PDB file of N, CA and C in Angstrom:
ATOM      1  N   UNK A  15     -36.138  12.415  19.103  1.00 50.00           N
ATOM      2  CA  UNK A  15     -35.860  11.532  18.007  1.00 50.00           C
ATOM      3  C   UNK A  15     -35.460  10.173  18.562  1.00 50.00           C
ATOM      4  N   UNK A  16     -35.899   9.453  18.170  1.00 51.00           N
ATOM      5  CA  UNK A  16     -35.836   7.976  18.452  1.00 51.00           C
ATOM      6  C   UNK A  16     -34.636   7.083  18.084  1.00 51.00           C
ATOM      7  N   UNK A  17     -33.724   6.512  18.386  1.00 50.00           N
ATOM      8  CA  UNK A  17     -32.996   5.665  17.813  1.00 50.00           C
ATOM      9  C   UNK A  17     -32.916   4.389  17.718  1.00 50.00           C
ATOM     10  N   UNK A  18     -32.548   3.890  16.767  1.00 51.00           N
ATOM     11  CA  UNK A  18     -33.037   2.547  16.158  1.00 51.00           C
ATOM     12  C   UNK A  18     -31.679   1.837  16.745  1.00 51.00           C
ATOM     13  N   UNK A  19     -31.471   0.363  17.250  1.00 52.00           N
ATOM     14  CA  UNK A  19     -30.755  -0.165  18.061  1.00 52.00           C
ATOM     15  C   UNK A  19     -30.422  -1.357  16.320  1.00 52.00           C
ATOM     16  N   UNK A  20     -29.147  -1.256  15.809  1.00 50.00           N
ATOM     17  CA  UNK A  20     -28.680  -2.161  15.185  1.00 50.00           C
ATOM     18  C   UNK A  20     -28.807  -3.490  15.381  1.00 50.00           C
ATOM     19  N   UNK A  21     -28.938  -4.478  14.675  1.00 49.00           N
ATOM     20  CA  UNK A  21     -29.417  -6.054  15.092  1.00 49.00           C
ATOM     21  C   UNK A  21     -27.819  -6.567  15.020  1.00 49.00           C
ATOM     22  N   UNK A  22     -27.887  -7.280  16.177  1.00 49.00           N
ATOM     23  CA  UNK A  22     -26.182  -8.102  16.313  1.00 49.00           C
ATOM     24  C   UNK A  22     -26.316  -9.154  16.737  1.00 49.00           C
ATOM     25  N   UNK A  23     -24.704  -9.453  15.855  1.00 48.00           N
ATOM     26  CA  UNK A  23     -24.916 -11.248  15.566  1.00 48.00           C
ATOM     27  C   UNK A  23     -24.537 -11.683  17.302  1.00 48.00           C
ATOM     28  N   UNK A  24     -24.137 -13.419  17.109  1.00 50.00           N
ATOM     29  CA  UNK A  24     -24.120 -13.613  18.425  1.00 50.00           C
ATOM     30  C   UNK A  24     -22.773 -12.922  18.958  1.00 50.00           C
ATOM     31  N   UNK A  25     -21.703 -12.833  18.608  1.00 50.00           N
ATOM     32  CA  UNK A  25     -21.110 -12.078  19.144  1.00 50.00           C
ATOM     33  C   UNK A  25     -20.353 -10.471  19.503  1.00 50.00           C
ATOM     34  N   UNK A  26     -21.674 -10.075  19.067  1.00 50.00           N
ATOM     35  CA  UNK A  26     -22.350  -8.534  19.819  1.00 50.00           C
ATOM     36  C   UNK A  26     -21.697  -7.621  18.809  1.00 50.00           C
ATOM     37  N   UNK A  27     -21.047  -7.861  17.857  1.00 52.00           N
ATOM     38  CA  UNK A  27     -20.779  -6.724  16.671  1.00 52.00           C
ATOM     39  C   UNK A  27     -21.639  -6.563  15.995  1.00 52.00           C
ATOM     40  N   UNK A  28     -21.412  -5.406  15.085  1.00 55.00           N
ATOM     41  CA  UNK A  28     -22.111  -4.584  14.265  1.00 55.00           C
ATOM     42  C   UNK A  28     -21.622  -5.105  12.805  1.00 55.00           C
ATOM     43  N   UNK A  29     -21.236  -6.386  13.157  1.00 55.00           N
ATOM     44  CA  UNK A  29     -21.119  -6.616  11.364  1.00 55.00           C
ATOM     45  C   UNK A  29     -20.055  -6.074  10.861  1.00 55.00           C
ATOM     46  N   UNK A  30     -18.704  -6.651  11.628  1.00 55.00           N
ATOM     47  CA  UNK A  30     -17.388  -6.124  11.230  1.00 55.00           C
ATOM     48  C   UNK A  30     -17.083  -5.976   9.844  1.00 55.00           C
ATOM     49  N   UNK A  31     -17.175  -7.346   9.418  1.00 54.00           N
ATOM     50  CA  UNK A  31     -17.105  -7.718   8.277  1.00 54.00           C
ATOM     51  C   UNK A  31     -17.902  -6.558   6.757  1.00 54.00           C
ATOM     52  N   UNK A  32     -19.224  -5.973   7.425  1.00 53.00           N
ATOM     53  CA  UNK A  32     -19.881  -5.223   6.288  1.00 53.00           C
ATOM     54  C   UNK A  32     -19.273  -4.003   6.641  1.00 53.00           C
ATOM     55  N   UNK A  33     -18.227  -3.595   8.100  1.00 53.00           N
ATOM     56  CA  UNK A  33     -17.825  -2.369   7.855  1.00 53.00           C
ATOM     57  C   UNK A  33     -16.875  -2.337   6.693  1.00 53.00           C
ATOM     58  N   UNK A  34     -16.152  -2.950   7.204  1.00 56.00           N
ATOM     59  CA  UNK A  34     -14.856  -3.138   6.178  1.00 56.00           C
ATOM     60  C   UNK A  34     -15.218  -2.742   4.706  1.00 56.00           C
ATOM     61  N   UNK A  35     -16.043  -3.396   4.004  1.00 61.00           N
ATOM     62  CA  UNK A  35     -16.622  -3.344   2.947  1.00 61.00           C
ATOM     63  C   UNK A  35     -16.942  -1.854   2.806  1.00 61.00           C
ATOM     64  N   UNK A  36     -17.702  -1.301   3.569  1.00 62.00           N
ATOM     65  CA  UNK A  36     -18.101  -0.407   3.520  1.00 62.00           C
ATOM     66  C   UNK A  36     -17.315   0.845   3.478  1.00 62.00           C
ATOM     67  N   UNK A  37     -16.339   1.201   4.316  1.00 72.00           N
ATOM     68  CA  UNK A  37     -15.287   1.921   4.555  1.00 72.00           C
ATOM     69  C   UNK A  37     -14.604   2.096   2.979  1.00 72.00           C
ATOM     70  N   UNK A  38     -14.658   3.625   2.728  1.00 75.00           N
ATOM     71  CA  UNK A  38     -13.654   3.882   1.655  1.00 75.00           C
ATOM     72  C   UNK A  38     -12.304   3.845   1.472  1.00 75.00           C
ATOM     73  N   UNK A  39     -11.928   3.686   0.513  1.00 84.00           N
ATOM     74  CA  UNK A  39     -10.362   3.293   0.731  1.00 84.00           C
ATOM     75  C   UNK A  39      -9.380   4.407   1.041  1.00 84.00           C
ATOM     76  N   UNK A  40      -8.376   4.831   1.689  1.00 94.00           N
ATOM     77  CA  UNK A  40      -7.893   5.845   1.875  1.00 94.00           C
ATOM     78  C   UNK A  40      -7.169   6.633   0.792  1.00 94.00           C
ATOM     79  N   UNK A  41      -7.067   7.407   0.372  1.00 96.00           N
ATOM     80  CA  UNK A  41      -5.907   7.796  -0.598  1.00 96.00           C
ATOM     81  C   UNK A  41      -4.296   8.330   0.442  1.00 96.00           C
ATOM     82  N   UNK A  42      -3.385   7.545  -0.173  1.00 97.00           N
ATOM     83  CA  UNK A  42      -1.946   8.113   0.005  1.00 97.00           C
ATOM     84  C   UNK A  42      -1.252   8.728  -0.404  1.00 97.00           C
ATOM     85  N   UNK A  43      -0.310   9.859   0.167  1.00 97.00           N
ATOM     86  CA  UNK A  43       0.499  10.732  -0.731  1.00 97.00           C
ATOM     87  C   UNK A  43       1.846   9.716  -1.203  1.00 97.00           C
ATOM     88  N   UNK A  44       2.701  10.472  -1.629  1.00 97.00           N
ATOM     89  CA  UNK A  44       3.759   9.729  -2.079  1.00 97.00           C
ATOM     90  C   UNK A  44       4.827   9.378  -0.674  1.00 97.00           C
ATOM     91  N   UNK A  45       5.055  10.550   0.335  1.00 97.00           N
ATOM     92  CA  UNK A  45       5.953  10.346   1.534  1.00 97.00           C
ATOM     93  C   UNK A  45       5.533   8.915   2.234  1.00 97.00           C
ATOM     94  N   UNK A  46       4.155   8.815   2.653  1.00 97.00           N
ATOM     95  CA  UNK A  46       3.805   7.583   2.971  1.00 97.00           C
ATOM     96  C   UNK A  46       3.479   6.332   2.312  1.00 97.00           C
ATOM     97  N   UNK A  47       3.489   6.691   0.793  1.00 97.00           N
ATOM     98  CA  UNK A  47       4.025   5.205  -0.171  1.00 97.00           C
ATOM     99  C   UNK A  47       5.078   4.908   0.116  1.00 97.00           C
ATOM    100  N   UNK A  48       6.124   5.425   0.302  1.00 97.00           N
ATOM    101  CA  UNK A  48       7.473   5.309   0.319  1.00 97.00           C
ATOM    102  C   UNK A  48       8.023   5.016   1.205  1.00 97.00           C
ATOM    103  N   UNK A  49       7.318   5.250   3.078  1.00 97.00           N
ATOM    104  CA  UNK A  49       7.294   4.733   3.634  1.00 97.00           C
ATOM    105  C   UNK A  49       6.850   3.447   4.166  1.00 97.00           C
ATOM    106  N   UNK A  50       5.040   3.006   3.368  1.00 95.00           N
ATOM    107  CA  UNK A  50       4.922   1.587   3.230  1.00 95.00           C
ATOM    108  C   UNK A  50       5.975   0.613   2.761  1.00 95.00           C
ATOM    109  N   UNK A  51       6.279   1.201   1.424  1.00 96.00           N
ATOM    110  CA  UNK A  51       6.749   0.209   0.790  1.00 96.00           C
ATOM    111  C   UNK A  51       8.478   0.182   0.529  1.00 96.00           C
ATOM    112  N   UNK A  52       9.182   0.818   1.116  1.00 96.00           N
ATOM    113  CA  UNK A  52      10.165   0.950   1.099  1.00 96.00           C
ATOM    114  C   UNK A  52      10.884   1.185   0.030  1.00 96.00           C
ATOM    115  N   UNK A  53      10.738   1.854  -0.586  1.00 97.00           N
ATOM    116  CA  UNK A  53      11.028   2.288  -2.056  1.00 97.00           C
ATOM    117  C   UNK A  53      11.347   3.408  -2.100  1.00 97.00           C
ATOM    118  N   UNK A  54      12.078   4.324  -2.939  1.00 97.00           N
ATOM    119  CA  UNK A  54      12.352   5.931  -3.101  1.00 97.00           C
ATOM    120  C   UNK A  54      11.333   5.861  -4.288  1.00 97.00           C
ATOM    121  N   UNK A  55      11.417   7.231  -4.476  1.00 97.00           N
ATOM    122  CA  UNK A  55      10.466   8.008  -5.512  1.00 97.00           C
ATOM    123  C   UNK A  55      11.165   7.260  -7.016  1.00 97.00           C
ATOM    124  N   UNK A  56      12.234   7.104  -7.280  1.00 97.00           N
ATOM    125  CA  UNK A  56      12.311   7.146  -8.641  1.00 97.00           C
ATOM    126  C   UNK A  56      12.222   5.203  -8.611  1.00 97.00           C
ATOM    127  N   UNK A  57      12.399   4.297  -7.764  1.00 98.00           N
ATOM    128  CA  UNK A  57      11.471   2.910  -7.744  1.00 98.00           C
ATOM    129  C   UNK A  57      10.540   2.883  -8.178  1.00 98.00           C
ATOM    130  N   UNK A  58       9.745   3.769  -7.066  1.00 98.00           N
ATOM    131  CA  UNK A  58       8.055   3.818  -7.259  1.00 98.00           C
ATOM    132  C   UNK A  58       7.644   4.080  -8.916  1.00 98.00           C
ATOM    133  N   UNK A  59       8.125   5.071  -9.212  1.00 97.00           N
ATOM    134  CA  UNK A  59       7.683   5.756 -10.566  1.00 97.00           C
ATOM    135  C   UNK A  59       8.575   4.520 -11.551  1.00 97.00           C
ATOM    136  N   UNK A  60       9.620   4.020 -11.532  1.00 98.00           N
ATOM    137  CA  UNK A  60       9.901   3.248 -12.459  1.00 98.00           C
ATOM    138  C   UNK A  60       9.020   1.876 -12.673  1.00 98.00           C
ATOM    139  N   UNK A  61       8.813   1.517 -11.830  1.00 97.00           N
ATOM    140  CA  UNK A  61       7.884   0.214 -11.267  1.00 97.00           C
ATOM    141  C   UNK A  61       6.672   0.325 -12.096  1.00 97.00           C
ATOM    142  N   UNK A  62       5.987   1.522 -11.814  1.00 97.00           N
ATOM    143  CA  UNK A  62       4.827   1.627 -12.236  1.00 97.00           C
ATOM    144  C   UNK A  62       4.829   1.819 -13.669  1.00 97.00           C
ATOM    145  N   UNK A  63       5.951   2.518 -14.375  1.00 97.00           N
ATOM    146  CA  UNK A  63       6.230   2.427 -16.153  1.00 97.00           C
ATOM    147  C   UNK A  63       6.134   0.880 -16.358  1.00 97.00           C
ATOM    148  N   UNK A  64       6.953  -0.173 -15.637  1.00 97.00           N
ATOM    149  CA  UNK A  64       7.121  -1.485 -16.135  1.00 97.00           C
ATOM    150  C   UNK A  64       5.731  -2.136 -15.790  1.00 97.00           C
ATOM    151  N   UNK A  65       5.104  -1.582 -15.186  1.00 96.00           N
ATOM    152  CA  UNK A  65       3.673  -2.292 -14.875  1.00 96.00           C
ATOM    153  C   UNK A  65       3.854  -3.236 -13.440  1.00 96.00           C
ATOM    154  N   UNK A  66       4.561  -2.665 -12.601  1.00 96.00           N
ATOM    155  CA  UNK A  66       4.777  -3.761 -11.303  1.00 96.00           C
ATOM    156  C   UNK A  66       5.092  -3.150 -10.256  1.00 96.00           C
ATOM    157  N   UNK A  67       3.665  -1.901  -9.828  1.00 97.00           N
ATOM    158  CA  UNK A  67       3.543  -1.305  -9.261  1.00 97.00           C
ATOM    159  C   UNK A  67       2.135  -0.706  -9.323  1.00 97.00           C
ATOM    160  N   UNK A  68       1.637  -0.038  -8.297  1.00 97.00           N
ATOM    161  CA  UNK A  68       0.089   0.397  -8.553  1.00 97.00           C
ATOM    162  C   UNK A  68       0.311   1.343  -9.199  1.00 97.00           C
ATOM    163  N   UNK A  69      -0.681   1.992 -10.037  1.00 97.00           N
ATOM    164  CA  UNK A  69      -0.564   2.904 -10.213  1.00 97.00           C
ATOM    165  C   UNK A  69      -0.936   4.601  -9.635  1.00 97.00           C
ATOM    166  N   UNK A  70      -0.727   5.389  -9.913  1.00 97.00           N
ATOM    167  CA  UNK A  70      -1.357   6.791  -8.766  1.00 97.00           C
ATOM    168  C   UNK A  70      -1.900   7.622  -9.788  1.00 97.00           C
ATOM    169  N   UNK A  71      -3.040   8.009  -9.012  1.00 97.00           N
ATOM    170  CA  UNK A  71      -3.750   8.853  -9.232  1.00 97.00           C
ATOM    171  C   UNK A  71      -3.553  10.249  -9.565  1.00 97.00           C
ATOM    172  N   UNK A  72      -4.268  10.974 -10.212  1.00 96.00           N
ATOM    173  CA  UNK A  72      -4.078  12.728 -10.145  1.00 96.00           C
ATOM    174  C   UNK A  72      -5.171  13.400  -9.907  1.00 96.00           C
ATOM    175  N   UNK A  73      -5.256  13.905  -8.711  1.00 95.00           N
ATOM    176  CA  UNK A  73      -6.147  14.839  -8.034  1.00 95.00           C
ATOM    177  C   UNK A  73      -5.900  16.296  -8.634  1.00 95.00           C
ATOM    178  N   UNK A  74      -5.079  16.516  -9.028  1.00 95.00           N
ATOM    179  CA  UNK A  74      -4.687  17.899  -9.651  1.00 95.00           C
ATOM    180  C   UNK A  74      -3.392  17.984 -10.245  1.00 95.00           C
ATOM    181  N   UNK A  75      -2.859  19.368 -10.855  1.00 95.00           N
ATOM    182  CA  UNK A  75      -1.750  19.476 -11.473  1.00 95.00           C
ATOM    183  C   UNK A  75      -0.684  18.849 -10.259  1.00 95.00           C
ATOM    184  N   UNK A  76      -0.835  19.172  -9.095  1.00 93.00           N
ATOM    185  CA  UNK A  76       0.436  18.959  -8.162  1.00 93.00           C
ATOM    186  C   UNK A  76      -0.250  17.879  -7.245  1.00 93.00           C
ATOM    187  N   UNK A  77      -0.689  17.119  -6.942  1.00 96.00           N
ATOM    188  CA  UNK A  77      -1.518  16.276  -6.234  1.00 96.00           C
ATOM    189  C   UNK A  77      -1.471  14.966  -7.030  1.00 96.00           C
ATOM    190  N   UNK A  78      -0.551  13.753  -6.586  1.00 96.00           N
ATOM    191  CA  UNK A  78      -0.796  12.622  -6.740  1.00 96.00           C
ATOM    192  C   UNK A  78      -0.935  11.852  -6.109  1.00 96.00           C
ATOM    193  N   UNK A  79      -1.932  11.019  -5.775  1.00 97.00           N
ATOM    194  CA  UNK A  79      -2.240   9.722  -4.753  1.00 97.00           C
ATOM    195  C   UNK A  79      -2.365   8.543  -5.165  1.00 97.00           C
ATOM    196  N   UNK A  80      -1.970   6.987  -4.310  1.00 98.00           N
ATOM    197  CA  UNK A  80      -2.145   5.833  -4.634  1.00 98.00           C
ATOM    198  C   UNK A  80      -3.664   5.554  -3.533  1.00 98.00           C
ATOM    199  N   UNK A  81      -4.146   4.521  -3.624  1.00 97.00           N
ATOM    200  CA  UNK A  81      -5.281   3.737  -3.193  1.00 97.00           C
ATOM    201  C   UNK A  81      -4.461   2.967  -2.508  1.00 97.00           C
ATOM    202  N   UNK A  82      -4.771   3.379  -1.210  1.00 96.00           N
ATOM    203  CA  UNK A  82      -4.125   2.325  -0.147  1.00 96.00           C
ATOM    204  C   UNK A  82      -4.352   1.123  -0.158  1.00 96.00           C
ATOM    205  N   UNK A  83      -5.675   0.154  -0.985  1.00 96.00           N
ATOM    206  CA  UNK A  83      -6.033  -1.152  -0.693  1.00 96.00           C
ATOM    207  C   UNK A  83      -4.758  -2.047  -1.901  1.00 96.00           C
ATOM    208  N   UNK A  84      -4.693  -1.011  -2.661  1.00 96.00           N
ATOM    209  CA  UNK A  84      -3.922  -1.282  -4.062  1.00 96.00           C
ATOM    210  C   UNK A  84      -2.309  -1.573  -3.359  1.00 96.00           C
ATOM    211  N   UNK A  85      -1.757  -0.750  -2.488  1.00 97.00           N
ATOM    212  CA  UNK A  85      -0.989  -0.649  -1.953  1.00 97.00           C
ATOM    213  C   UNK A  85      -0.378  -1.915  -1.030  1.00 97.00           C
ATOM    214  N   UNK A  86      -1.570  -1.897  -0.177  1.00 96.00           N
ATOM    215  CA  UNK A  86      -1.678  -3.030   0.561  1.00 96.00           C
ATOM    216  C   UNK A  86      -1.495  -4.663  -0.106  1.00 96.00           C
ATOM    217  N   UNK A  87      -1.913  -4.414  -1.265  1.00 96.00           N
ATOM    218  CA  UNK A  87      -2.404  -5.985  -1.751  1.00 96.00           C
ATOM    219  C   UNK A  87      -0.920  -5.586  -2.463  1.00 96.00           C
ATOM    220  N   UNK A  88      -0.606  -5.151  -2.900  1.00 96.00           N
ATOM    221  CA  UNK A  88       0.872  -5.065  -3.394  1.00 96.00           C
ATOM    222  C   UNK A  88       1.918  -5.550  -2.751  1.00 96.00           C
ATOM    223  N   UNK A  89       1.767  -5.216  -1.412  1.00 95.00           N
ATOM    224  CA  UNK A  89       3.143  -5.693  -0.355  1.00 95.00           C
ATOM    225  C   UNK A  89       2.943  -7.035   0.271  1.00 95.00           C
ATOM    226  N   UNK A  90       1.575  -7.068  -0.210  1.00 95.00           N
ATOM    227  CA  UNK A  90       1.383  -8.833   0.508  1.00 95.00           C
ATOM    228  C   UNK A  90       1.706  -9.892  -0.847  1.00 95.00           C
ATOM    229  N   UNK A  91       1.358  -9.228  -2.654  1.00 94.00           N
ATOM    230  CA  UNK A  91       2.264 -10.031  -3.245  1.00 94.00           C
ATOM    231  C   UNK A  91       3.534 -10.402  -3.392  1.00 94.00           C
ATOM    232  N   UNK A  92       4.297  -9.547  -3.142  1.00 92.00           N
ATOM    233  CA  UNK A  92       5.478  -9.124  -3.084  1.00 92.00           C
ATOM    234  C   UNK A  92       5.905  -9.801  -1.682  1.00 92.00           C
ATOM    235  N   UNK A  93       5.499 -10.062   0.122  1.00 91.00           N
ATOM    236  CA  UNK A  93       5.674 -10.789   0.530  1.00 91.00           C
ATOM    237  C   UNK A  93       5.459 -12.086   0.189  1.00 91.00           C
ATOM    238  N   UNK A  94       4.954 -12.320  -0.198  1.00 90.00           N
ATOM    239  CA  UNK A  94       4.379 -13.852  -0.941  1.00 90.00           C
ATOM    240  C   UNK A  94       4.844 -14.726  -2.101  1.00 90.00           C
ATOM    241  N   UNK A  95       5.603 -13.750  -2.645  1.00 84.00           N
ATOM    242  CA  UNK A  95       6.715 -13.823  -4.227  1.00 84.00           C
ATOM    243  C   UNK A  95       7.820 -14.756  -3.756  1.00 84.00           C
ATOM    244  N   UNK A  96       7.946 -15.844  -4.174  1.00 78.00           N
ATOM    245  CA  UNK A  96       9.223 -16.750  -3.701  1.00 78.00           C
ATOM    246  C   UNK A  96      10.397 -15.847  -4.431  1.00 78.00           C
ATOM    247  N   UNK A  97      10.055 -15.362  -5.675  1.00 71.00           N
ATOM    248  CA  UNK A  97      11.643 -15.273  -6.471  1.00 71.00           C
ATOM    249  C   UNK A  97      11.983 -14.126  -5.821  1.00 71.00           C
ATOM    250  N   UNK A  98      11.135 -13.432  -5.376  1.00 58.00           N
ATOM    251  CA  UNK A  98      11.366 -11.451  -4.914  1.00 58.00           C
ATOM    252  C   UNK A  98      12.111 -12.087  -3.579  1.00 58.00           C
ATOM    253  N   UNK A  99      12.190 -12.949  -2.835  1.00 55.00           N
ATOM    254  CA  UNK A  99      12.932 -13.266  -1.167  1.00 55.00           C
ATOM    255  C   UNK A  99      14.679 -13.354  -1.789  1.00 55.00           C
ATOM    256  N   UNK A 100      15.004 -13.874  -3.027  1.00 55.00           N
ATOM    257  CA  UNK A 100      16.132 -13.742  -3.712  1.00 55.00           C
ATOM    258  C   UNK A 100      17.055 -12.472  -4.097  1.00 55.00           C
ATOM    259  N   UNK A 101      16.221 -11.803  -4.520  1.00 55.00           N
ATOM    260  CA  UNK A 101      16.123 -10.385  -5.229  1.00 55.00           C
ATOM    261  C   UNK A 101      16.306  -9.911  -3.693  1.00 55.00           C
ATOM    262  N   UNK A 102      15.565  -9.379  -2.669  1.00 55.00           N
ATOM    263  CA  UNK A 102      16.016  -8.621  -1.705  1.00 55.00           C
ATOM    264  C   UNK A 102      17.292  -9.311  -0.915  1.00 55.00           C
ATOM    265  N   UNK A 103      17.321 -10.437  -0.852  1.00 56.00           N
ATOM    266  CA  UNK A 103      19.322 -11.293  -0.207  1.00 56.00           C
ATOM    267  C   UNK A 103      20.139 -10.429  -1.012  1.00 56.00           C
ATOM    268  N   UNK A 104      20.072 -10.545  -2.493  1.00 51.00           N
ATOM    269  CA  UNK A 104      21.211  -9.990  -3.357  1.00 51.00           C
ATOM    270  C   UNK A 104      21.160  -8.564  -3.155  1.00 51.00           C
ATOM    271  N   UNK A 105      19.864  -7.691  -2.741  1.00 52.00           N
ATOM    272  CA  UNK A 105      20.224  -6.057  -2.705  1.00 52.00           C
ATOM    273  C   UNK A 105      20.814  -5.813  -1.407  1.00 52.00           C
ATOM    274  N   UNK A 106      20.219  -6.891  -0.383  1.00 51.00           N
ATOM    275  CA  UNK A 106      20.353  -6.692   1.144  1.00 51.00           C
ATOM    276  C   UNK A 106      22.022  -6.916   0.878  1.00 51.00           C
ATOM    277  N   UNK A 107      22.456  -7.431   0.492  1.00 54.00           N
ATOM    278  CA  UNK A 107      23.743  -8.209   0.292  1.00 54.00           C
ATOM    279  C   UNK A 107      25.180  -7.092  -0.737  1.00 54.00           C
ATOM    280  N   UNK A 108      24.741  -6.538  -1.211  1.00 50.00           N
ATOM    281  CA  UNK A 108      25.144  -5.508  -2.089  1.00 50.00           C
ATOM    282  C   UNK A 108      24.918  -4.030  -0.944  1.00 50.00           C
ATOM    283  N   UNK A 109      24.087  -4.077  -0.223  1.00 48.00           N
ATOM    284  CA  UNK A 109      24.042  -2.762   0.371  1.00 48.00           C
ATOM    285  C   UNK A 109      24.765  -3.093   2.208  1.00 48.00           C
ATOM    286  N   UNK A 110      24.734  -4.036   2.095  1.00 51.00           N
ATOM    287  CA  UNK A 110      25.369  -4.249   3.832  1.00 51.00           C
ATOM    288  C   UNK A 110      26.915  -3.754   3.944  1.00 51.00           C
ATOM    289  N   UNK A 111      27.342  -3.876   2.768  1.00 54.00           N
ATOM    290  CA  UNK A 111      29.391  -3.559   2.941  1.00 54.00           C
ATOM    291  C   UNK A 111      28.921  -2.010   2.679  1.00 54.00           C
ATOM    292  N   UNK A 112      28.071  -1.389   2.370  1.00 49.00           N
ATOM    293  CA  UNK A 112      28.180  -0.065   2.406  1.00 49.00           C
ATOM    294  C   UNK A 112      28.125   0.848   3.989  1.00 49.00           C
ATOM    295  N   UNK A 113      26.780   0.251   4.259  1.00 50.00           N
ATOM    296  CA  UNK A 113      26.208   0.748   5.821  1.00 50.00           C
ATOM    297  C   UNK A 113      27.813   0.375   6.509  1.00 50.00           C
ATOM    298  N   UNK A 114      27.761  -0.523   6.534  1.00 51.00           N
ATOM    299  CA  UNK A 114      29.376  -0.678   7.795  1.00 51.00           C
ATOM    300  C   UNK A 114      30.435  -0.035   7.401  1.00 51.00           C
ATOM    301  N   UNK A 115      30.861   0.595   6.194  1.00 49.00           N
ATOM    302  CA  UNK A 115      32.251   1.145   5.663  1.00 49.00           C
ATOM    303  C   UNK A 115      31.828   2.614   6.419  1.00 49.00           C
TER     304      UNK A 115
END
């Protein structure tokens, strides 16, 4: 069987750019939402009632997943949010006399 040699641009990839595209998005359980995004379970789930949060999926009765791209683009608004850099001083700020007591 013969194999066909992919055409590449000048700098010798395979068209990074159309993998990306191409590549399906991952699904996440909840342990590693929670680890992206630093949130506990009852954040996550409240967030997503108020609409300011992705929402997750149901694969089955016991099986819920988020879309990692959803995820992703979430934490880069949320880095990007001038008023949210306020909001984490005042929690960071409220939770620091705890950690040291």
């Amino acid at each position: 069987m013969k194999m066909h040699q992919q055409p590449t641009d000048e700098a010798g990839s395979n068209g990074d750019a159309v993998d990306r595209i191409s590549q399906p998005s991952r699904l996440l359980r909840l342990p590693e939402v929670m680890d992206r995004v630093g949130l506990r379970r009852s954040a996550i789930y409240q967030r997503m009632k108020e609409g300011r949060f992705p929402r997750s999926r149901s694969l089955g009765p016991k099986c819920t997943v988020w879309v990692e791209t959803e995820i992703n683009a979430w934490v880069q608004s949320v880095e990007q949010s001038p008023s949210n850099k306020d909001e984490c001083c005042q929690i960071s700020a409220m939770v620091a006399p705890r950690i040291t007591e």
